[in-house]
C-alpha cells in the first residue's frame, strides 16, 4: 500500500470505502486496527497493551493476543476481561480518506 503523508505527521490509510468492515493494516511497521460504524471511524494500535503481543482474528468481532490470549473488541477496542483496552490513535476523515497520526 502506498502511504501518503501530510504536514503535521498525519498519514493516509486509504479511503473510507477501503474499510467497510474492521480490518488490520500497517503503516511503517505499526499495525493498526481500523473500524467504522455509522460514518464514524476509529483506529487503534493493534498490539496487546498487556504484553505488546501481536493481535490476530478470533471469533466474531474479536481480536486475540497471540501471546497471552487476551481478547479485544474490534468495535470498541475494549478488553473482554476488563483490563486495559487498545490504544486509540488520532484519526480524521478528509476528502473521503482516513488519516491517522502515529506517535
JSON list of C-alpha atoms in Angstrom, two decimals:
[
{"chain": "A", "resi": 1, "resn": "UNK", "atom": "CA", "xyz": [0.00, 0.00, 0.00]},
{"chain": "A", "resi": 2, "resn": "UNK", "atom": "CA", "xyz": [1.26, 3.46, -0.88]},
{"chain": "A", "resi": 3, "resn": "UNK", "atom": "CA", "xyz": [1.47, 5.60, 2.26]},
{"chain": "A", "resi": 4, "resn": "UNK", "atom": "CA", "xyz": [0.69, 9.26, 1.83]},
{"chain": "A", "resi": 5, "resn": "UNK", "atom": "CA", "xyz": [1.98, 11.73, 4.40]},
{"chain": "A", "resi": 6, "resn": "UNK", "atom": "CA", "xyz": [0.57, 15.13, 5.25]},
{"chain": "A", "resi": 7, "resn": "UNK", "atom": "CA", "xyz": [2.06, 18.01, 7.15]},
{"chain": "A", "resi": 8, "resn": "UNK", "atom": "CA", "xyz": [1.87, 17.55, 10.92]},
{"chain": "A", "resi": 9, "resn": "UNK", "atom": "CA", "xyz": [2.56, 13.80, 10.89]},
{"chain": "A", "resi": 10, "resn": "UNK", "atom": "CA", "xyz": [-0.82, 12.62, 9.52]},
{"chain": "A", "resi": 11, "resn": "UNK", "atom": "CA", "xyz": [-0.65, 9.54, 7.28]},
{"chain": "A", "resi": 12, "resn": "UNK", "atom": "CA", "xyz": [-3.32, 8.17, 4.97]},
{"chain": "A", "resi": 13, "resn": "UNK", "atom": "CA", "xyz": [-4.60, 4.63, 5.46]},
{"chain": "A", "resi": 14, "resn": "UNK", "atom": "CA", "xyz": [-6.71, 4.74, 2.30]},
{"chain": "A", "resi": 15, "resn": "UNK", "atom": "CA", "xyz": [-10.30, 5.63, 1.58]},
{"chain": "A", "resi": 16, "resn": "UNK", "atom": "CA", "xyz": [-13.26, 5.09, 3.88]},
{"chain": "A", "resi": 17, "resn": "UNK", "atom": "CA", "xyz": [-14.58, 2.62, 1.26]},
{"chain": "A", "resi": 18, "resn": "UNK", "atom": "CA", "xyz": [-11.41, 0.51, 1.73]},
{"chain": "A", "resi": 19, "resn": "UNK", "atom": "CA", "xyz": [-12.57, -0.36, 5.28]},
{"chain": "A", "resi": 20, "resn": "UNK", "atom": "CA", "xyz": [-16.24, -1.46, 5.16]},
{"chain": "A", "resi": 21, "resn": "UNK", "atom": "CA", "xyz": [-15.54, -3.96, 7.97]},
{"chain": "A", "resi": 22, "resn": "UNK", "atom": "CA", "xyz": [-12.93, -3.95, 10.76]},
{"chain": "A", "resi": 23, "resn": "UNK", "atom": "CA", "xyz": [-9.54, -4.59, 9.24]},
{"chain": "A", "resi": 24, "resn": "UNK", "atom": "CA", "xyz": [-5.91, -4.78, 10.30]},
{"chain": "A", "resi": 25, "resn": "UNK", "atom": "CA", "xyz": [-3.41, -2.79, 8.27]},
{"chain": "A", "resi": 26, "resn": "UNK", "atom": "CA", "xyz": [0.11, -1.47, 8.79]},
{"chain": "A", "resi": 27, "resn": "UNK", "atom": "CA", "xyz": [1.97, 1.79, 8.30]},
{"chain": "A", "resi": 28, "resn": "UNK", "atom": "CA", "xyz": [5.74, 1.95, 8.69]},
{"chain": "A", "resi": 29, "resn": "UNK", "atom": "CA", "xyz": [5.81, -1.20, 10.84]},
{"chain": "A", "resi": 30, "resn": "UNK", "atom": "CA", "xyz": [2.92, -0.17, 13.12]},
{"chain": "A", "resi": 31, "resn": "UNK", "atom": "CA", "xyz": [-0.10, -2.47, 12.94]},
{"chain": "A", "resi": 32, "resn": "UNK", "atom": "CA", "xyz": [-3.40, -0.63, 13.10]},
{"chain": "A", "resi": 33, "resn": "UNK", "atom": "CA", "xyz": [-6.99, -1.77, 13.56]},
{"chain": "A", "resi": 34, "resn": "UNK", "atom": "CA", "xyz": [-9.42, 0.35, 11.53]},
{"chain": "A", "resi": 35, "resn": "UNK", "atom": "CA", "xyz": [-13.13, 0.08, 12.27]},
{"chain": "A", "resi": 36, "resn": "UNK", "atom": "CA", "xyz": [-16.14, 2.19, 11.41]},
{"chain": "A", "resi": 37, "resn": "UNK", "atom": "CA", "xyz": [-19.78, 2.47, 12.32]},
{"chain": "A", "resi": 38, "resn": "UNK", "atom": "CA", "xyz": [-22.40, 4.95, 11.14]},
{"chain": "A", "resi": 39, "resn": "UNK", "atom": "CA", "xyz": [-19.97, 7.36, 9.42]},
{"chain": "A", "resi": 40, "resn": "UNK", "atom": "CA", "xyz": [-17.53, 7.37, 12.35]},
{"chain": "A", "resi": 41, "resn": "UNK", "atom": "CA", "xyz": [-14.06, 5.80, 12.13]},
{"chain": "A", "resi": 42, "resn": "UNK", "atom": "CA", "xyz": [-11.84, 4.57, 14.97]},
{"chain": "A", "resi": 43, "resn": "UNK", "atom": "CA", "xyz": [-8.21, 3.50, 14.76]},
{"chain": "A", "resi": 44, "resn": "UNK", "atom": "CA", "xyz": [-6.23, 1.58, 17.38]},
{"chain": "A", "resi": 45, "resn": "UNK", "atom": "CA", "xyz": [-2.66, 0.35, 17.72]},
{"chain": "A", "resi": 46, "resn": "UNK", "atom": "CA", "xyz": [-3.07, -3.38, 17.05]},
{"chain": "A", "resi": 47, "resn": "UNK", "atom": "CA", "xyz": [-0.78, -4.60, 19.82]},
{"chain": "A", "resi": 48, "resn": "UNK", "atom": "CA", "xyz": [-1.84, -6.11, 23.12]},
{"chain": "A", "resi": 49, "resn": "UNK", "atom": "CA", "xyz": [-1.50, -3.44, 25.83]},
{"chain": "A", "resi": 50, "resn": "UNK", "atom": "CA", "xyz": [-0.65, -6.15, 28.36]},
{"chain": "A", "resi": 51, "resn": "UNK", "atom": "CA", "xyz": [2.47, -7.61, 26.71]},
{"chain": "A", "resi": 52, "resn": "UNK", "atom": "CA", "xyz": [2.72, -5.81, 23.31]},
{"chain": "A", "resi": 53, "resn": "UNK", "atom": "CA", "xyz": [1.98, -9.13, 21.60]},
{"chain": "A", "resi": 54, "resn": "UNK", "atom": "CA", "xyz": [0.58, -9.23, 18.06]},
{"chain": "A", "resi": 55, "resn": "UNK", "atom": "CA", "xyz": [-3.18, -9.40, 17.63]},
{"chain": "A", "resi": 56, "resn": "UNK", "atom": "CA", "xyz": [-4.92, -11.90, 15.38]},
{"chain": "A", "resi": 57, "resn": "UNK", "atom": "CA", "xyz": [-8.52, -12.55, 14.39]},
{"chain": "A", "resi": 58, "resn": "UNK", "atom": "CA", "xyz": [-10.50, -14.56, 16.92]},
{"chain": "A", "resi": 59, "resn": "UNK", "atom": "CA", "xyz": [-14.23, -15.26, 17.00]},
{"chain": "A", "resi": 60, "resn": "UNK", "atom": "CA", "xyz": [-16.81, -12.80, 15.65]},
{"chain": "A", "resi": 61, "resn": "UNK", "atom": "CA", "xyz": [-15.73, -9.17, 16.11]},
{"chain": "A", "resi": 62, "resn": "UNK", "atom": "CA", "xyz": [-12.86, -10.01, 18.45]},
{"chain": "A", "resi": 63, "resn": "UNK", "atom": "CA", "xyz": [-9.08, -9.92, 18.18]},
{"chain": "A", "resi": 64, "resn": "UNK", "atom": "CA", "xyz": [-6.89, -12.11, 20.35]},
{"chain": "A", "resi": 65, "resn": "UNK", "atom": "CA", "xyz": [-3.32, -11.62, 21.57]},
{"chain": "A", "resi": 66, "resn": "UNK", "atom": "CA", "xyz": [-1.11, -14.35, 20.14]},
{"chain": "A", "resi": 67, "resn": "UNK", "atom": "CA", "xyz": [0.94, -14.40, 23.36]},
{"chain": "A", "resi": 68, "resn": "UNK", "atom": "CA", "xyz": [-1.46, -14.03, 26.31]},
{"chain": "A", "resi": 69, "resn": "UNK", "atom": "CA", "xyz": [-4.85, -14.79, 24.66]},
{"chain": "A", "resi": 70, "resn": "UNK", "atom": "CA", "xyz": [-6.45, -11.53, 25.89]},
{"chain": "A", "resi": 71, "resn": "UNK", "atom": "CA", "xyz": [-9.36, -10.59, 23.64]},
{"chain": "A", "resi": 72, "resn": "UNK", "atom": "CA", "xyz": [-10.35, -7.17, 22.30]},
{"chain": "A", "resi": 73, "resn": "UNK", "atom": "CA", "xyz": [-13.46, -5.88, 20.57]},
{"chain": "A", "resi": 74, "resn": "UNK", "atom": "CA", "xyz": [-12.87, -4.65, 17.02]},
{"chain": "A", "resi": 75, "resn": "UNK", "atom": "CA", "xyz": [-15.80, -2.27, 17.53]},
{"chain": "A", "resi": 76, "resn": "UNK", "atom": "CA", "xyz": [-14.68, -0.56, 20.75]},
{"chain": "A", "resi": 77, "resn": "UNK", "atom": "CA", "xyz": [-11.07, -1.61, 21.42]},
{"chain": "A", "resi": 78, "resn": "UNK", "atom": "CA", "xyz": [-12.13, -2.77, 24.90]},
{"chain": "A", "resi": 79, "resn": "UNK", "atom": "CA", "xyz": [-10.57, -5.79, 26.60]},
{"chain": "A", "resi": 80, "resn": "UNK", "atom": "CA", "xyz": [-13.14, -8.56, 27.10]},
{"chain": "A", "resi": 81, "resn": "UNK", "atom": "CA", "xyz": [-11.65, -9.30, 30.55]},
{"chain": "A", "resi": 82, "resn": "UNK", "atom": "CA", "xyz": [-11.90, -5.69, 31.77]},
{"chain": "A", "resi": 83, "resn": "UNK", "atom": "CA", "xyz": [-8.18, -4.96, 31.51]},
{"chain": "A", "resi": 84, "resn": "UNK", "atom": "CA", "xyz": [-6.70, -2.06, 29.55]},
{"chain": "A", "resi": 85, "resn": "UNK", "atom": "CA", "xyz": [-8.11, -1.62, 26.06]},
{"chain": "A", "resi": 86, "resn": "UNK", "atom": "CA", "xyz": [-6.38, -0.96, 22.78]},
{"chain": "A", "resi": 87, "resn": "UNK", "atom": "CA", "xyz": [-4.56, 2.36, 22.41]},
{"chain": "A", "resi": 88, "resn": "UNK", "atom": "CA", "xyz": [-6.60, 4.73, 20.21]},
{"chain": "A", "resi": 89, "resn": "UNK", "atom": "CA", "xyz": [-4.86, 6.80, 17.56]},
{"chain": "A", "resi": 90, "resn": "UNK", "atom": "CA", "xyz": [-5.92, 10.29, 16.46]},
{"chain": "A", "resi": 91, "resn": "UNK", "atom": "CA", "xyz": [-7.99, 9.92, 13.29]},
{"chain": "A", "resi": 92, "resn": "UNK", "atom": "CA", "xyz": [-9.58, 12.31, 10.83]},
{"chain": "A", "resi": 93, "resn": "UNK", "atom": "CA", "xyz": [-11.51, 11.98, 7.59]},
{"chain": "A", "resi": 94, "resn": "UNK", "atom": "CA", "xyz": [-10.71, 14.39, 4.74]},
{"chain": "A", "resi": 95, "resn": "UNK", "atom": "CA", "xyz": [-11.96, 14.09, 1.17]},
{"chain": "A", "resi": 96, "resn": "UNK", "atom": "CA", "xyz": [-13.07, 10.50, 1.78]},
{"chain": "A", "resi": 97, "resn": "UNK", "atom": "CA", "xyz": [-9.65, 9.41, 3.09]},
{"chain": "A", "resi": 98, "resn": "UNK", "atom": "CA", "xyz": [-8.80, 8.11, 6.56]},
{"chain": "A", "resi": 99, "resn": "UNK", "atom": "CA", "xyz": [-5.80, 9.83, 8.17]},
{"chain": "A", "resi": 100, "resn": "UNK", "atom": "CA", "xyz": [-4.05, 8.73, 11.37]},
{"chain": "A", "resi": 101, "resn": "UNK", "atom": "CA", "xyz": [-1.34, 10.31, 13.44]},
{"chain": "A", "resi": 102, "resn": "UNK", "atom": "CA", "xyz": [1.29, 7.90, 14.72]},
{"chain": "A", "resi": 103, "resn": "UNK", "atom": "CA", "xyz": [3.20, 8.51, 17.96]}
]
